[in-house]
Short mmCIF file of N, CA and C in Angstrom, two decimals:
data_model
loop_
_atom_site.label_atom_id
_atom_site.label_comp_id
_atom_site.label_asym_id
_atom_site.label_seq_id
_atom_site.Cartn_x
_atom_site.Cartn_y
_atom_site.Cartn_z
N UNK I 142 70.96 -114.88 22.43
CA UNK I 142 69.94 -113.90 21.76
C UNK I 142 68.99 -113.71 22.52
N UNK I 143 69.02 -112.18 22.60
CA UNK I 143 67.85 -111.96 23.47
C UNK I 143 66.53 -111.56 22.52
N UNK I 144 65.33 -111.69 23.54
CA UNK I 144 63.74 -111.53 22.91
C UNK I 144 63.76 -110.49 21.88
N UNK I 145 64.21 -109.24 22.13
CA UNK I 145 64.03 -108.34 21.02
C UNK I 145 64.54 -108.87 19.54
N UNK I 146 65.65 -109.69 19.65
CA UNK I 146 65.99 -109.64 18.33
C UNK I 146 65.23 -110.97 17.62
N UNK I 147 64.81 -111.87 18.84
CA UNK I 147 63.56 -112.82 17.89
C UNK I 147 62.26 -111.85 17.50
N UNK I 148 61.74 -110.74 18.17
CA UNK I 148 60.66 -110.15 17.78
C UNK I 148 61.14 -109.55 16.21
N UNK I 149 62.40 -108.90 16.16
CA UNK I 149 62.66 -108.57 14.90
C UNK I 149 62.72 -109.54 13.80
N UNK I 150 63.16 -110.42 14.07
CA UNK I 150 63.26 -111.49 13.18
C UNK I 150 61.82 -111.92 12.70
N UNK I 151 60.83 -112.09 13.82
CA UNK I 151 59.49 -112.61 13.22
C UNK I 151 58.97 -111.53 12.48
N UNK I 152 59.21 -110.15 12.80
CA UNK I 152 58.64 -108.95 11.95
C UNK I 152 59.02 -109.23 10.46
N UNK I 153 60.49 -109.30 10.42
CA UNK I 153 61.01 -109.47 8.96
C UNK I 153 60.78 -110.80 8.33
N UNK I 154 60.37 -112.02 8.90
CA UNK I 154 59.80 -112.89 8.36
C UNK I 154 58.57 -113.24 7.93
N UNK I 155 58.01 -112.13 8.00
CA UNK I 155 56.43 -112.16 7.31
C UNK I 155 56.02 -111.77 6.37
N UNK I 156 57.35 -111.42 5.25
CA UNK I 156 57.28 -110.90 3.95
C UNK I 156 56.46 -111.96 3.12
N UNK I 157 55.64 -111.64 2.66
CA UNK I 157 54.76 -112.41 1.72
C UNK I 157 55.39 -112.71 0.08
N UNK I 158 55.20 -113.84 -0.22
CA UNK I 158 56.05 -114.34 -1.26
C UNK I 158 54.79 -115.02 -2.19
N UNK I 159 55.19 -114.90 -3.59
CA UNK I 159 54.25 -115.55 -4.53
C UNK I 159 54.76 -116.81 -5.19
N UNK I 160 53.91 -117.97 -4.84
CA UNK I 160 54.23 -119.28 -5.45
C UNK I 160 53.96 -119.27 -6.83
N UNK I 161 53.86 -120.67 -7.20
CA UNK I 161 53.66 -121.14 -8.48
C UNK I 161 51.88 -120.70 -8.78
N UNK I 162 51.19 -120.90 -7.81
CA UNK I 162 49.81 -120.49 -7.61
C UNK I 162 49.57 -119.41 -8.17
N UNK I 163 50.69 -118.10 -7.58
CA UNK I 163 50.18 -117.02 -7.91
C UNK I 163 49.56 -116.29 -6.58
N UNK I 164 49.32 -117.22 -5.54
CA UNK I 164 48.87 -116.60 -4.56
C UNK I 164 50.10 -116.02 -3.52
N UNK I 165 50.00 -115.15 -2.51
CA UNK I 165 50.75 -114.56 -1.69
C UNK I 165 50.46 -115.62 -0.25
N UNK I 166 51.63 -115.76 0.36
CA UNK I 166 51.26 -116.44 1.61
C UNK I 166 52.76 -116.16 2.40
N UNK I 167 52.63 -116.05 3.85
CA UNK I 167 53.49 -115.82 5.01
C UNK I 167 54.75 -116.82 4.95
N UNK I 168 55.52 -116.54 5.26
CA UNK I 168 56.81 -117.74 5.29
C UNK I 168 56.87 -118.23 6.75
N UNK I 169 55.43 -118.66 7.20
CA UNK I 169 55.37 -119.05 8.82
C UNK I 169 55.87 -120.51 8.64
N UNK I 170 56.08 -121.58 7.91
CA UNK I 170 57.01 -122.46 8.13
C UNK I 170 58.29 -122.20 8.58
N UNK I 171 58.78 -121.56 7.49
CA UNK I 171 60.42 -120.73 7.52
C UNK I 171 60.73 -120.38 8.98
N UNK I 172 59.47 -119.29 9.07
CA UNK I 172 59.49 -118.72 10.58
C UNK I 172 59.64 -119.72 11.68
N UNK I 173 58.61 -120.64 11.75
CA UNK I 173 58.56 -121.47 12.89
C UNK I 173 59.71 -122.34 12.90
N UNK I 174 60.30 -123.15 12.28
CA UNK I 174 61.40 -123.82 12.13
C UNK I 174 62.58 -122.92 12.74
N UNK I 175 62.75 -121.64 12.22
CA UNK I 175 63.68 -120.88 12.95
C UNK I 175 63.67 -120.40 14.21
N UNK I 176 62.45 -120.38 14.51
CA UNK I 176 62.12 -119.74 15.97
C UNK I 176 62.36 -121.23 17.03
N UNK I 177 62.02 -122.18 16.46
CA UNK I 177 61.92 -123.23 17.13
C UNK I 177 63.58 -123.51 17.45
N UNK I 178 64.35 -123.60 16.47
CA UNK I 178 65.73 -123.60 16.53
C UNK I 178 66.56 -122.72 17.62
N UNK I 179 66.13 -121.23 17.20
CA UNK I 179 66.32 -120.37 18.16
C UNK I 179 65.85 -120.70 19.72
N UNK I 180 64.95 -120.97 19.92
CA UNK I 180 64.71 -121.46 21.18
C UNK I 180 65.38 -122.52 22.01
N UNK I 181 65.52 -123.52 21.13
CA UNK I 181 66.33 -124.60 21.54
C UNK I 181 67.65 -124.16 21.81
N UNK I 182 68.62 -123.27 21.28
CA UNK I 182 69.79 -122.97 21.43
C UNK I 182 69.81 -122.04 22.69
N UNK I 183 68.62 -121.18 22.91
CA UNK I 183 68.38 -120.42 23.85
C UNK I 183 68.55 -121.22 25.24
N UNK I 184 67.39 -122.34 25.14
CA UNK I 184 67.45 -123.26 26.35
C UNK I 184 68.68 -123.59 26.39
N UNK I 185 69.31 -124.15 25.60
CA UNK I 185 70.87 -125.18 25.73
C UNK I 185 71.90 -124.06 26.44
N UNK I 186 71.81 -122.78 25.83
CA UNK I 186 72.84 -121.87 26.57
C UNK I 186 72.64 -121.37 27.84
N UNK I 187 71.25 -121.63 28.42
CA UNK I 187 70.69 -121.25 29.65
C UNK I 187 70.61 -122.10 30.68
N UNK I 188 71.09 -123.50 30.42
CA UNK I 188 70.86 -124.19 31.27
C UNK I 188 71.58 -124.04 32.55
N UNK I 189 71.27 -124.77 33.62
CA UNK I 189 71.85 -124.51 34.90
C UNK I 189 73.14 -124.91 34.79
N UNK I 190 74.02 -124.58 35.85
CA UNK I 190 75.25 -125.33 35.99
C UNK I 190 75.45 -126.75 36.27
N UNK I 191 74.68 -127.00 36.97
CA UNK I 191 74.55 -128.57 37.61
C UNK I 191 74.22 -129.58 36.39
N UNK I 192 73.24 -129.03 35.44
CA UNK I 192 73.04 -129.59 34.31
C UNK I 192 74.39 -129.76 33.17
N UNK I 193 75.05 -128.64 32.99
CA UNK I 193 76.12 -128.40 32.15
C UNK I 193 77.21 -129.52 32.93
N UNK I 194 77.50 -129.20 34.15
CA UNK I 194 78.34 -130.05 34.86
C UNK I 194 78.17 -131.68 34.51
N UNK I 195 76.91 -131.88 34.66
CA UNK I 195 76.44 -133.41 34.53
C UNK I 195 76.75 -133.97 33.09
N UNK I 196 76.49 -133.11 32.17
CA UNK I 196 76.70 -133.35 30.69
C UNK I 196 78.43 -133.40 30.17
N UNK I 197 79.07 -132.57 31.11
CA UNK I 197 80.60 -132.35 30.94
C UNK I 197 81.08 -133.82 31.55
N UNK I 198 80.63 -133.99 32.67
CA UNK I 198 81.26 -135.43 33.39
C UNK I 198 80.90 -136.65 32.39
N UNK I 199 79.68 -136.62 31.81
CA UNK I 199 79.50 -137.87 30.85
C UNK I 199 80.66 -137.89 29.57
N UNK I 200 81.62 -138.47 29.67
CA UNK I 200 82.60 -138.52 28.40
C UNK I 200 81.86 -139.45 27.54
N UNK I 201 82.09 -139.17 26.17
CA UNK I 201 81.67 -140.35 25.23
C UNK I 201 82.61 -141.58 25.17
N UNK I 202 82.12 -142.64 24.81
CA UNK I 202 82.72 -143.75 24.62
C UNK I 202 83.72 -143.69 23.52
N UNK I 203 85.17 -144.23 23.90
CA UNK I 203 85.96 -144.15 22.57
C UNK I 203 85.43 -145.22 21.77
N UNK I 204 85.05 -144.95 20.53
CA UNK I 204 84.68 -145.93 19.58
C UNK I 204 85.70 -146.15 18.41
N UNK I 205 86.73 -145.10 18.41
CA UNK I 205 88.04 -145.38 17.47
C UNK I 205 89.07 -144.40 18.20
N UNK I 206 90.27 -144.46 17.55
CA UNK I 206 91.45 -143.61 17.52
C UNK I 206 91.87 -143.21 16.26
N UNK I 207 92.12 -141.69 16.10
CA UNK I 207 92.76 -141.03 15.27
C UNK I 207 94.09 -141.12 15.26
N UNK I 208 94.95 -141.65 14.55
CA UNK I 208 96.18 -141.60 14.55
C UNK I 208 97.14 -140.53 13.41
N UNK I 209 97.65 -139.59 13.81
CA UNK I 209 98.10 -138.61 12.95
C UNK I 209 99.66 -139.07 13.03
N UNK I 210 99.97 -139.34 11.67
CA UNK I 210 101.48 -139.86 11.74
C UNK I 210 102.27 -138.54 10.73
N UNK I 211 103.31 -137.99 11.23
CA UNK I 211 104.07 -136.93 10.44
C UNK I 211 105.33 -137.29 10.41
N UNK I 212 106.12 -137.03 9.38
CA UNK I 212 107.49 -137.58 9.19
C UNK I 212 108.22 -136.62 10.08
N UNK I 213 109.40 -137.35 10.90
CA UNK I 213 110.31 -136.23 11.71
C UNK I 213 111.10 -135.48 11.18
N UNK I 214 111.37 -134.32 11.72
CA UNK I 214 112.31 -133.31 11.14
C UNK I 214 113.86 -134.12 10.90
N UNK I 215 114.22 -134.19 9.67
CA UNK I 215 115.49 -134.41 9.45
C UNK I 215 115.47 -135.91 8.66
N UNK I 216 114.43 -136.49 8.55
CA UNK I 216 114.18 -137.66 8.04
C UNK I 216 113.95 -137.58 6.41
N UNK I 217 114.79 -137.98 5.63
CA UNK I 217 114.71 -137.95 4.25
C UNK I 217 113.43 -138.58 3.65
N UNK I 218 113.36 -138.28 2.34
CA UNK I 218 112.51 -139.04 1.61
C UNK I 218 113.01 -140.81 1.37
N UNK I 219 114.23 -140.59 1.06
CA UNK I 219 114.64 -142.17 1.05
C UNK I 219 114.63 -142.87 2.21
N UNK I 220 114.66 -142.48 3.28
CA UNK I 220 114.67 -143.32 4.32
C UNK I 220 113.40 -143.90 4.38
N UNK I 221 112.20 -142.81 4.34
CA UNK I 221 110.90 -143.28 4.37
C UNK I 221 110.52 -144.34 3.11
N UNK I 222 110.95 -144.07 2.18
CA UNK I 222 110.50 -144.87 0.94
C UNK I 222 111.29 -146.34 1.14
N UNK I 223 112.33 -146.49 1.84
CA UNK I 223 112.91 -147.81 1.87
C UNK I 223 112.34 -148.41 2.76
N UNK I 224 111.25 -148.07 3.79
CA UNK I 224 110.47 -148.78 4.71
C UNK I 224 109.14 -149.07 4.18
N UNK I 225 108.86 -148.19 3.18
CA UNK I 225 107.29 -148.48 2.45
C UNK I 225 106.89 -149.92 2.24
N UNK I 226 107.78 -150.40 1.47
CA UNK I 226 106.82 -151.87 0.93
C UNK I 226 106.46 -152.74 1.89
N UNK I 227 107.25 -152.54 3.22
CA UNK I 227 107.01 -153.16 4.39
C UNK I 227 105.73 -152.68 5.23
N UNK I 228 105.67 -151.56 5.25
CA UNK I 228 104.80 -150.73 5.84
C UNK I 228 103.44 -150.80 5.13
N UNK I 229 103.44 -150.61 3.92
CA UNK I 229 102.17 -150.80 3.21
C UNK I 229 101.88 -152.01 3.31
N UNK I 230 102.33 -153.48 3.00
CA UNK I 230 102.01 -154.84 3.30
C UNK I 230 101.27 -154.74 4.70
N UNK I 231 101.98 -154.30 5.81
CA UNK I 231 101.53 -154.47 7.35
C UNK I 231 100.18 -153.80 7.48
N UNK I 232 100.07 -152.32 6.76
CA UNK I 232 98.94 -151.58 7.11
C UNK I 232 97.52 -152.14 6.17
N UNK I 233 97.92 -152.61 5.03
CA UNK I 233 96.86 -153.44 4.21
C UNK I 233 96.18 -154.78 5.03
N UNK I 234 97.18 -155.28 5.54
CA UNK I 234 96.86 -156.59 6.71
C UNK I 234 96.29 -155.99 7.81
N UNK I 235 96.27 -155.07 8.35
CA UNK I 235 95.68 -154.29 9.72
C UNK I 235 94.22 -154.09 9.01
N UNK I 236 94.29 -153.44 7.86
CA UNK I 236 92.96 -152.83 7.11
C UNK I 236 92.03 -154.41 7.03
N UNK I 237 92.51 -155.30 6.49
CA UNK I 237 91.97 -156.50 6.05
C UNK I 237 91.54 -157.48 7.59
N UNK I 238 92.03 -157.20 8.50
CA UNK I 238 91.92 -157.52 10.00
C UNK I 238 90.99 -156.84 10.51
N UNK I 239 90.29 -155.56 10.21
CA UNK I 239 89.37 -154.77 10.74
C UNK I 239 90.03 -153.56 11.81
N UNK I 240 91.11 -153.71 11.56
CA UNK I 240 91.79 -152.62 12.95
C UNK I 240 92.17 -151.36 12.32
N UNK I 241 92.47 -151.01 10.74
CA UNK I 241 92.09 -149.70 10.40
C UNK I 241 91.00 -149.54 9.61
N UNK I 242 90.26 -148.64 10.21
CA UNK I 242 88.70 -148.31 9.67
C UNK I 242 88.91 -147.73 8.51
N UNK I 243 89.69 -146.52 8.52
CA UNK I 243 89.78 -145.49 7.29
C UNK I 243 91.39 -145.05 7.50
N UNK I 244 91.74 -144.44 6.27
CA UNK I 244 93.00 -144.07 5.95
C UNK I 244 92.96 -143.27 5.19
N UNK I 245 94.00 -141.90 5.17
CA UNK I 245 93.98 -140.93 4.09
C UNK I 245 95.48 -140.52 4.42
N UNK I 246 95.64 -139.53 3.22
CA UNK I 246 96.86 -138.95 2.84
C UNK I 246 96.65 -137.57 3.46
N UNK I 247 97.84 -137.06 4.18
CA UNK I 247 97.70 -135.79 4.61
C UNK I 247 97.78 -135.00 3.64
N UNK I 248 96.95 -133.66 3.65
CA UNK I 248 96.78 -132.80 2.23
C UNK I 248 98.54 -132.18 2.38
N UNK I 249 99.38 -132.02 3.55
CA UNK I 249 100.57 -131.54 3.15
C UNK I 249 101.69 -132.19 2.75
N UNK I 250 101.37 -133.55 2.62
CA UNK I 250 102.34 -134.65 1.95
C UNK I 250 103.19 -135.07 3.01
N UNK I 251 103.19 -134.69 4.54
CA UNK I 251 104.07 -135.05 5.14
C UNK I 251 103.70 -136.36 6.16
N UNK I 252 102.77 -137.07 5.81
CA UNK I 252 102.36 -138.51 6.43
C UNK I 252 100.83 -138.57 6.08
N UNK I 253 100.38 -139.32 6.97
CA UNK I 253 98.90 -140.21 7.03
C UNK I 253 98.31 -140.01 8.18
N UNK I 254 96.92 -140.25 7.81
CA UNK I 254 96.08 -140.19 9.05
C UNK I 254 95.28 -141.54 8.81
N UNK I 255 95.40 -142.01 10.04
CA UNK I 255 94.50 -143.58 10.18
C UNK I 255 93.50 -143.52 11.48
N UNK I 256 92.22 -144.10 11.08
CA UNK I 256 91.31 -144.10 12.09
C UNK I 256 91.15 -145.56 12.35
N UNK I 257 91.49 -145.86 13.56
CA UNK I 257 91.98 -147.26 14.12
C UNK I 257 90.50 -147.70 14.79
N UNK I 258 90.20 -148.94 14.68
CA UNK I 258 88.98 -149.46 15.36
C UNK I 258 89.56 -150.00 16.76
N UNK I 259 89.82 -149.21 17.30
CA UNK I 259 90.16 -149.53 19.19
C UNK I 259 89.44 -148.94 19.91
N UNK I 260 89.60 -149.41 21.10
CA UNK I 260 88.60 -148.87 22.22
C UNK I 260 89.39 -147.85 23.28
N UNK I 261 90.83 -147.71 23.07
CA UNK I 261 91.41 -146.76 23.81
C UNK I 261 92.74 -146.70 23.23
N UNK I 262 93.48 -145.64 23.54
CA UNK I 262 94.64 -145.18 22.78
C UNK I 262 95.83 -146.08 22.97
N UNK I 263 95.99 -146.90 24.10
CA UNK I 263 96.85 -147.88 24.57
C UNK I 263 97.08 -148.89 23.38
N UNK I 264 95.65 -149.18 23.12
CA UNK I 264 95.67 -150.61 22.02
C UNK I 264 96.21 -149.78 20.53
N UNK I 265 95.90 -148.44 20.33
CA UNK I 265 96.47 -147.98 18.88
C UNK I 265 97.94 -147.77 19.20
N UNK I 266 98.32 -147.40 20.04
CA UNK I 266 99.78 -147.43 20.24
C UNK I 266 100.30 -148.63 20.02
N UNK I 267 99.85 -149.77 20.47
CA UNK I 267 100.67 -151.04 20.42
C UNK I 267 100.34 -151.40 18.86
N UNK I 268 99.41 -151.25 18.20
CA UNK I 268 99.30 -151.45 16.78
C UNK I 268 100.36 -150.50 16.00
N UNK I 269 100.43 -149.40 16.30
CA UNK I 269 101.29 -148.32 15.58
C UNK I 269 102.86 -148.59 15.90
N UNK I 270 103.15 -149.23 16.94
CA UNK I 270 104.58 -149.43 17.44
C UNK I 270 105.15 -150.50 16.48
N UNK I 271 104.22 -151.47 15.89
CA UNK I 271 104.54 -152.74 15.52
C UNK I 271 104.74 -152.23 13.83
N UNK I 272 104.24 -151.16 13.14
CA UNK I 272 104.85 -150.83 12.00
C UNK I 272 106.06 -150.42 11.75
N UNK I 273 106.96 -150.92 10.46
CA UNK I 273 108.08 -150.79 10.38
C UNK I 273 108.60 -149.04 10.56
N UNK I 274 107.77 -147.98 9.82
CA UNK I 274 108.22 -146.69 10.13
C UNK I 274 108.30 -146.27 11.60
N UNK I 275 107.39 -146.80 12.48
CA UNK I 275 107.55 -146.65 13.63
C UNK I 275 108.86 -147.24 14.46
N UNK I 276 109.08 -148.44 14.00
CA UNK I 276 110.25 -149.33 14.15
C UNK I 276 111.62 -148.77 14.11
N UNK I 277 111.67 -148.14 12.92
CA UNK I 277 112.75 -147.30 12.63
C UNK I 277 112.88 -145.77 12.82
N UNK I 278 111.82 -145.27 14.00
CA UNK I 278 111.72 -144.03 14.25
C UNK I 278 111.76 -143.06 13.25
N UNK I 279 110.76 -143.21 12.36
CA UNK I 279 111.09 -142.23 11.43
C UNK I 279 109.85 -141.13 11.11
N UNK I 280 108.73 -141.72 12.36
CA UNK I 280 107.80 -140.92 12.19
C UNK I 280 107.21 -140.59 13.51
N UNK I 281 106.40 -139.31 13.76
CA UNK I 281 105.64 -138.80 14.91
C UNK I 281 104.49 -139.40 15.04
N UNK I 282 103.83 -139.79 16.07
CA UNK I 282 102.40 -139.94 16.18
C UNK I 282 101.55 -139.18 17.14
N UNK I 283 100.71 -138.73 16.94
CA UNK I 283 99.68 -138.01 17.63
C UNK I 283 98.25 -139.11 17.67
N UNK I 284 97.85 -139.29 18.80
CA UNK I 284 96.71 -139.97 19.08
C UNK I 284 95.73 -139.27 19.84
N UNK I 285 94.37 -139.24 19.06
CA UNK I 285 93.22 -138.71 19.47
C UNK I 285 92.14 -139.87 19.54
N UNK I 286 91.78 -139.98 20.78
CA UNK I 286 90.42 -140.82 21.05
C UNK I 286 89.45 -140.02 20.72
N UNK I 287 88.26 -140.77 19.89
CA UNK I 287 87.06 -140.18 19.59
C UNK I 287 85.74 -141.01 19.84
N UNK I 288 84.74 -140.49 19.71
CA UNK I 288 83.30 -141.19 20.03
C UNK I 288 82.28 -140.20 19.66
N UNK I 289 81.46 -140.75 20.08
CA UNK I 289 80.06 -140.07 19.74
C UNK I 289 80.02 -138.56 19.78
N UNK I 290 79.15 -137.70 19.07
CA UNK I 290 79.45 -136.33 19.17
C UNK I 290 78.80 -135.94 20.45
N UNK I 291 79.31 -135.58 21.57
CA UNK I 291 78.82 -135.38 22.89
C UNK I 291 77.63 -134.44 22.93
N UNK I 292 77.80 -133.04 22.52
CA UNK I 292 76.61 -132.27 22.57
C UNK I 292 75.17 -133.06 22.13
N UNK I 293 75.13 -134.07 21.19
CA UNK I 293 74.09 -134.76 20.81
C UNK I 293 73.36 -135.16 22.01
N UNK I 294 73.88 -135.48 23.11
CA UNK I 294 73.36 -136.22 24.10
C UNK I 294 72.31 -135.23 24.92
N UNK I 295 72.94 -133.73 24.45
CA UNK I 295 71.97 -132.81 25.08
C UNK I 295 70.80 -132.56 24.82
N UNK I 296 70.60 -132.94 23.14
CA UNK I 296 69.38 -132.80 22.35
C UNK I 296 68.47 -134.07 22.96
N UNK I 297 69.05 -135.07 23.23
CA UNK I 297 68.26 -136.27 23.70
C UNK I 297 67.79 -136.28 25.13
N UNK I 298 68.22 -135.35 25.94
CA UNK I 298 67.69 -135.21 27.39
C UNK I 298 66.35 -135.00 27.32
N UNK I 299 65.83 -135.21 28.50
CA UNK I 299 64.56 -135.04 28.90
C UNK I 299 64.53 -133.32 29.64
N UNK I 300 63.64 -132.47 28.90
CA UNK I 300 63.72 -131.50 29.56
C UNK I 300 63.25 -131.51 30.98
#
């Protein structure tokens, strides 16, 4: 965002409003907040390449692994349902043991999403390979290591 746009915004944001008291006052507080956010974004986008490289080199720690399970093409509902009683018992046990942090049904009905409390993808793969649906090769698994939101480190960095 260039400086002329900021000046235009500041001119527009001084419109007066009438509150409960009947007095008119400029929207200074809103303008100041928006200005501060705008300047912060400008600063973040105009950082030197070395600072960006340093921020990108600092990868977030893996605090969980998201596992997306999808029924393989050609697998019938009957095949999946035959393994479900054992699958459910084992996933409940993993939840009770603190390995499954969260679990969801996929919106398209083709599988589930687990958020595993593991420190790396290899540990998540070991857990998932022990489940009946994986042993019968009925599901595809996608693993995504997740951690703290990296851009938040930029906000915490010293200027």
